[in-house]
């Protein structure tokens, strides 16, 4: 899934809003330019996890230093969270970070072919950018930010895909208030598209308190594309990447 599009390296600028909250930021992202059918619209593709040492560092869960309101990798009430968690391991032995990256690279190619510029947060096994740095770089260089994940739920069946919606308890933050409606719309577009070829968990929506949400100033979404039972064959990953592209097309058409 190699691409030959021109790109530039994007490092964290210490003057950007919320940049001072980041603790792991020596790495850089790559901003690729589409060369055909340009839409002048940039998608940040964030392959979740993949930062060595990320669990040995903690950053504030929210920019106002308030406690988490929904439990996930850190418990309800935690003031600080892992800078980047490790993620789970698939039943086949692959790590979530590996599979997230495989989908991200497929999606990069699809987006560029369809005229979108692409901000790739991670393109290898390790990028030294914590979740805050990833979000702040996205805020300043992209129109939307999509985090790619699979859920580590310890179930013995594949429960399906869902997106992480913005909890009501975070909407008092001015930056969250500015993106929450369009983030919800983006989630609905992606789930509607995924539902055509993939299993969906319930309504496809679960409220989770994520740093990606709390520090964002643009429409942002963590999409969970299955769990550890999902078979990460190339055909399955391509199916999900194509569905994400279709969902982005729908969002771009209807909401921006």
Tab-separated table of C-alpha atoms in Angstrom:
chain	number	residue	atom	x	y	z
A	1	UNK	CA	0.000	0.000	0.000
A	2	UNK	CA	2.878	2.334	-0.785
A	3	UNK	CA	2.119	5.810	-2.087
A	4	UNK	CA	4.255	8.293	-3.984
A	5	UNK	CA	2.374	11.458	-3.060
A	6	UNK	CA	4.350	14.475	-1.855
A	7	UNK	CA	4.446	14.941	1.902
A	8	UNK	CA	5.834	17.133	4.648
A	9	UNK	CA	6.890	16.256	8.190
A	10	UNK	CA	4.723	17.819	10.910
A	11	UNK	CA	6.117	18.109	14.434
A	12	UNK	CA	4.305	19.397	17.510
A	13	UNK	CA	4.468	23.190	17.747
A	14	UNK	CA	4.793	24.251	21.375
A	15	UNK	CA	2.680	27.341	20.655
A	16	UNK	CA	-0.388	25.370	19.598
A	17	UNK	CA	-3.322	25.197	22.035
A	18	UNK	CA	-2.901	22.337	24.561
A	19	UNK	CA	0.603	21.451	23.274
A	20	UNK	CA	2.083	22.086	26.718
A	21	UNK	CA	0.073	19.136	28.127
A	22	UNK	CA	1.957	16.648	25.919
A	23	UNK	CA	4.886	14.732	27.432
A	24	UNK	CA	5.935	12.477	24.527
A	25	UNK	CA	6.415	14.525	21.379
A	26	UNK	CA	9.838	13.964	19.808
A	27	UNK	CA	8.277	12.226	16.788
A	28	UNK	CA	6.441	13.690	13.825
A	29	UNK	CA	3.458	13.012	11.589
A	30	UNK	CA	3.400	13.129	7.782
A	31	UNK	CA	1.005	15.295	5.803
A	32	UNK	CA	0.398	13.864	2.309
A	33	UNK	CA	-1.102	15.873	-0.546
A	34	UNK	CA	-3.563	14.388	-3.010
A	35	UNK	CA	-2.537	14.832	-6.633
A	36	UNK	CA	-5.852	14.087	-8.348
A	37	UNK	CA	-9.500	15.101	-7.858
A	38	UNK	CA	-8.460	17.298	-4.934
A	39	UNK	CA	-11.131	17.961	-2.313
A	40	UNK	CA	-9.041	20.426	-0.276
A	41	UNK	CA	-10.065	18.498	2.822
A	42	UNK	CA	-7.566	16.836	5.165
A	43	UNK	CA	-8.215	13.653	7.146
A	44	UNK	CA	-6.015	12.782	10.114
A	45	UNK	CA	-5.583	8.989	10.263
A	46	UNK	CA	-4.420	7.936	13.707
A	47	UNK	CA	-3.416	4.263	14.013
A	48	UNK	CA	-4.055	3.740	17.715
A	49	UNK	CA	-1.277	2.749	20.152
A	50	UNK	CA	2.268	2.210	18.867
A	51	UNK	CA	4.285	4.512	21.154
A	52	UNK	CA	7.074	2.738	23.004
A	53	UNK	CA	7.102	3.746	26.672
A	54	UNK	CA	3.633	5.286	26.473
A	55	UNK	CA	2.330	3.468	29.554
A	56	UNK	CA	5.250	4.656	31.687
A	57	UNK	CA	4.132	8.280	31.308
A	58	UNK	CA	0.866	9.895	32.357
A	59	UNK	CA	-0.805	13.036	31.080
A	60	UNK	CA	-3.896	14.901	32.258
A	61	UNK	CA	-7.107	13.222	31.129
A	62	UNK	CA	-8.707	16.614	30.425
A	63	UNK	CA	-7.209	20.044	29.686
A	64	UNK	CA	-8.885	21.515	32.797
A	65	UNK	CA	-7.366	18.682	34.906
A	66	UNK	CA	-10.806	17.377	35.882
A	67	UNK	CA	-11.334	13.622	36.537
A	68	UNK	CA	-12.482	11.088	33.945
A	69	UNK	CA	-16.255	10.673	33.825
A	70	UNK	CA	-16.321	7.293	32.032
A	71	UNK	CA	-14.031	4.352	32.753
A	72	UNK	CA	-11.925	2.775	29.989
A	73	UNK	CA	-8.138	2.155	30.133
A	74	UNK	CA	-8.055	4.349	33.240
A	75	UNK	CA	-10.727	4.218	35.908
A	76	UNK	CA	-13.582	6.603	36.443
A	77	UNK	CA	-12.272	9.583	38.404
A	78	UNK	CA	-8.662	9.371	37.211
A	79	UNK	CA	-7.039	12.782	36.901
A	80	UNK	CA	-4.235	11.367	34.753
A	81	UNK	CA	-4.220	8.688	32.048
A	82	UNK	CA	-1.573	6.713	30.176
A	83	UNK	CA	0.116	8.919	27.595
A	84	UNK	CA	-0.476	6.060	25.110
A	85	UNK	CA	-1.798	2.665	26.195
A	86	UNK	CA	-0.405	-0.586	24.760
A	87	UNK	CA	-3.636	-1.971	23.337
A	88	UNK	CA	-4.733	-5.594	23.205
A	89	UNK	CA	-3.511	-8.721	21.388
A	90	UNK	CA	-5.655	-10.532	18.825
A	91	UNK	CA	-6.446	-14.218	19.301
A	92	UNK	CA	-4.172	-14.910	16.299
A	93	UNK	CA	-1.207	-13.310	18.097
A	94	UNK	CA	-1.007	-9.984	16.267
A	95	UNK	CA	-1.017	-6.838	18.376
A	96	UNK	CA	-3.748	-4.267	18.030
A	97	UNK	CA	-1.098	-1.662	17.169
A	98	UNK	CA	0.016	-3.795	14.193
A	99	UNK	CA	-3.508	-4.266	12.857
A	100	UNK	CA	-4.468	-0.624	13.413
A	101	UNK	CA	-1.441	0.379	11.336
A	102	UNK	CA	-2.314	-2.031	8.529
A	103	UNK	CA	-5.763	-0.483	8.180
A	104	UNK	CA	-4.328	3.040	8.413
A	105	UNK	CA	-1.948	2.376	5.515
A	106	UNK	CA	-4.769	0.953	3.376
A	107	UNK	CA	-6.956	3.942	4.237
A	108	UNK	CA	-4.157	6.393	3.420
A	109	UNK	CA	-3.975	5.037	-0.140
A	110	UNK	CA	-7.752	5.078	-0.595
A	111	UNK	CA	-8.116	8.639	0.681
A	112	UNK	CA	-5.324	9.997	-1.498
A	113	UNK	CA	-6.772	8.283	-4.571
A	114	UNK	CA	-10.103	9.949	-3.785
A	115	UNK	CA	-8.682	13.456	-3.493
A	116	UNK	CA	-8.259	13.836	0.267
A	117	UNK	CA	-5.054	15.114	1.818
A	118	UNK	CA	-3.990	12.770	4.616
A	119	UNK	CA	-2.235	13.456	7.905
A	120	UNK	CA	-0.667	10.149	8.948
A	121	UNK	CA	-0.009	10.185	12.676
A	122	UNK	CA	1.859	6.861	12.608
A	123	UNK	CA	3.390	4.922	9.712
A	124	UNK	CA	5.597	2.434	11.553
A	125	UNK	CA	5.689	0.354	14.729
A	126	UNK	CA	6.689	3.263	16.976
A	127	UNK	CA	5.998	6.969	16.815
A	128	UNK	CA	6.986	9.096	19.775
A	129	UNK	CA	3.775	11.102	19.930
A	130	UNK	CA	1.429	10.727	22.885
A	131	UNK	CA	-2.343	10.978	22.562
A	132	UNK	CA	-2.317	14.697	23.304
A	133	UNK	CA	0.403	15.403	20.710
A	134	UNK	CA	-1.494	13.324	18.138
A	135	UNK	CA	-4.654	15.306	18.816
A	136	UNK	CA	-3.024	18.738	18.831
A	137	UNK	CA	-1.164	18.043	15.573
A	138	UNK	CA	-4.493	16.933	14.079
A	139	UNK	CA	-6.273	20.027	15.381
A	140	UNK	CA	-3.850	22.276	13.518
A	141	UNK	CA	-3.346	20.329	10.294
A	142	UNK	CA	-6.574	18.450	9.523
A	143	UNK	CA	-10.313	18.945	9.164
A	144	UNK	CA	-11.290	15.692	10.905
A	145	UNK	CA	-9.401	13.222	13.100
A	146	UNK	CA	-10.124	9.477	13.032
A	147	UNK	CA	-8.512	7.118	15.537
A	148	UNK	CA	-8.435	3.457	14.445
A	149	UNK	CA	-8.867	0.805	17.143
A	150	UNK	CA	-10.205	-2.631	18.036
A	151	UNK	CA	-11.800	-3.225	21.446
A	152	UNK	CA	-10.040	-5.484	23.951
A	153	UNK	CA	-13.114	-6.844	25.728
A	154	UNK	CA	-12.075	-10.469	26.512
A	155	UNK	CA	-15.202	-11.821	24.818
A	156	UNK	CA	-15.053	-15.099	22.894
A	157	UNK	CA	-17.050	-13.732	19.959
A	158	UNK	CA	-16.754	-10.702	17.686
A	159	UNK	CA	-19.339	-8.259	19.010
A	160	UNK	CA	-18.956	-5.787	16.133
A	161	UNK	CA	-18.034	-2.185	15.377
A	162	UNK	CA	-18.943	1.000	17.240
A	163	UNK	CA	-17.785	4.597	17.551
A	164	UNK	CA	-16.843	6.391	20.752
A	165	UNK	CA	-19.327	9.206	21.234
A	166	UNK	CA	-18.747	12.377	23.235
A	167	UNK	CA	-20.128	12.007	26.796
A	168	UNK	CA	-22.515	14.768	27.835
A	169	UNK	CA	-20.332	15.424	30.876
A	170	UNK	CA	-17.494	16.699	28.658
A	171	UNK	CA	-19.529	19.158	26.650
A	172	UNK	CA	-18.929	21.973	29.150
A	173	UNK	CA	-15.375	22.259	27.771
A	174	UNK	CA	-15.458	25.012	25.132
A	175	UNK	CA	-13.244	23.117	22.697
A	176	UNK	CA	-15.388	19.975	23.033
A	177	UNK	CA	-18.589	21.964	22.601
A	178	UNK	CA	-17.215	23.312	19.315
A	179	UNK	CA	-16.798	19.859	17.723
A	180	UNK	CA	-19.229	17.517	19.495
A	181	UNK	CA	-22.138	17.836	17.031
A	182	UNK	CA	-20.003	17.205	13.961
A	183	UNK	CA	-18.125	14.423	15.767
A	184	UNK	CA	-21.472	12.730	16.343
A	185	UNK	CA	-22.398	13.193	12.695
A	186	UNK	CA	-19.085	11.698	11.609
A	187	UNK	CA	-19.661	8.682	13.849
A	188	UNK	CA	-23.106	8.079	12.389
A	189	UNK	CA	-21.764	8.297	8.831
A	190	UNK	CA	-19.013	5.761	9.533
A	191	UNK	CA	-21.332	3.311	11.306
A	192	UNK	CA	-23.952	3.592	8.553
A	193	UNK	CA	-21.277	2.690	6.022
A	194	UNK	CA	-19.726	-0.110	8.109
A	195	UNK	CA	-23.174	-1.626	8.717
A	196	UNK	CA	-23.397	-2.580	5.036
A	197	UNK	CA	-20.586	-5.135	5.351
A	198	UNK	CA	-19.716	-5.545	9.056
A	199	UNK	CA	-21.418	-6.502	12.313
A	200	UNK	CA	-22.383	-3.477	14.417
A	201	UNK	CA	-22.608	-3.450	18.215
A	202	UNK	CA	-26.143	-2.341	19.114
A	203	UNK	CA	-26.713	1.158	17.782
A	204	UNK	CA	-23.007	1.449	16.949
A	205	UNK	CA	-22.528	4.153	19.575
A	206	UNK	CA	-20.905	4.069	23.026
A	207	UNK	CA	-19.983	7.084	25.134
A	208	UNK	CA	-16.325	7.017	26.216
A	209	UNK	CA	-14.127	9.641	27.846
A	210	UNK	CA	-11.007	9.849	25.648
A	211	UNK	CA	-8.127	12.327	25.530
A	212	UNK	CA	-8.622	12.412	21.765
A	213	UNK	CA	-12.066	13.871	22.472
A	214	UNK	CA	-11.166	16.097	25.406
A	215	UNK	CA	-8.273	17.866	23.675
A	216	UNK	CA	-9.799	18.123	20.211
A	217	UNK	CA	-10.943	21.316	18.517
A	218	UNK	CA	-12.083	19.625	15.269
A	219	UNK	CA	-14.564	16.796	14.580
A	220	UNK	CA	-12.917	13.707	16.040
A	221	UNK	CA	-13.753	10.053	16.296
A	222	UNK	CA	-12.341	6.848	17.750
A	223	UNK	CA	-13.784	4.005	15.659
A	224	UNK	CA	-13.629	0.492	17.154
A	225	UNK	CA	-13.595	-1.962	14.236
A	226	UNK	CA	-14.149	-5.204	16.149
A	227	UNK	CA	-12.340	-6.958	18.986
A	228	UNK	CA	-9.636	-9.546	19.611
A	229	UNK	CA	-11.732	-12.252	17.916
A	230	UNK	CA	-11.990	-10.297	14.652
A	231	UNK	CA	-9.926	-12.072	11.981
A	232	UNK	CA	-7.438	-9.480	10.699
A	233	UNK	CA	-7.134	-10.911	7.197
A	234	UNK	CA	-6.258	-8.453	4.427
A	235	UNK	CA	-9.750	-8.748	2.919
A	236	UNK	CA	-11.355	-7.874	6.270
A	237	UNK	CA	-9.080	-4.878	6.765
A	238	UNK	CA	-9.705	-3.630	3.231
A	239	UNK	CA	-13.441	-3.998	3.777
A	240	UNK	CA	-13.251	-1.792	6.860
A	241	UNK	CA	-10.981	0.776	5.220
A	242	UNK	CA	-13.320	1.086	2.227
A	243	UNK	CA	-16.280	1.526	4.577
A	244	UNK	CA	-14.450	4.297	6.433
A	245	UNK	CA	-13.774	6.030	3.104
A	246	UNK	CA	-17.466	5.787	2.177
A	247	UNK	CA	-18.427	7.186	5.585
A	248	UNK	CA	-16.038	10.114	5.176
A	249	UNK	CA	-17.499	10.792	1.730
A	250	UNK	CA	-20.986	10.891	3.254
A	251	UNK	CA	-19.858	13.219	6.052
A	252	UNK	CA	-18.037	15.485	3.635
A	253	UNK	CA	-21.121	15.701	1.408
A	254	UNK	CA	-23.775	16.199	4.081
A	255	UNK	CA	-22.159	18.109	6.932
A	256	UNK	CA	-19.296	20.284	5.713
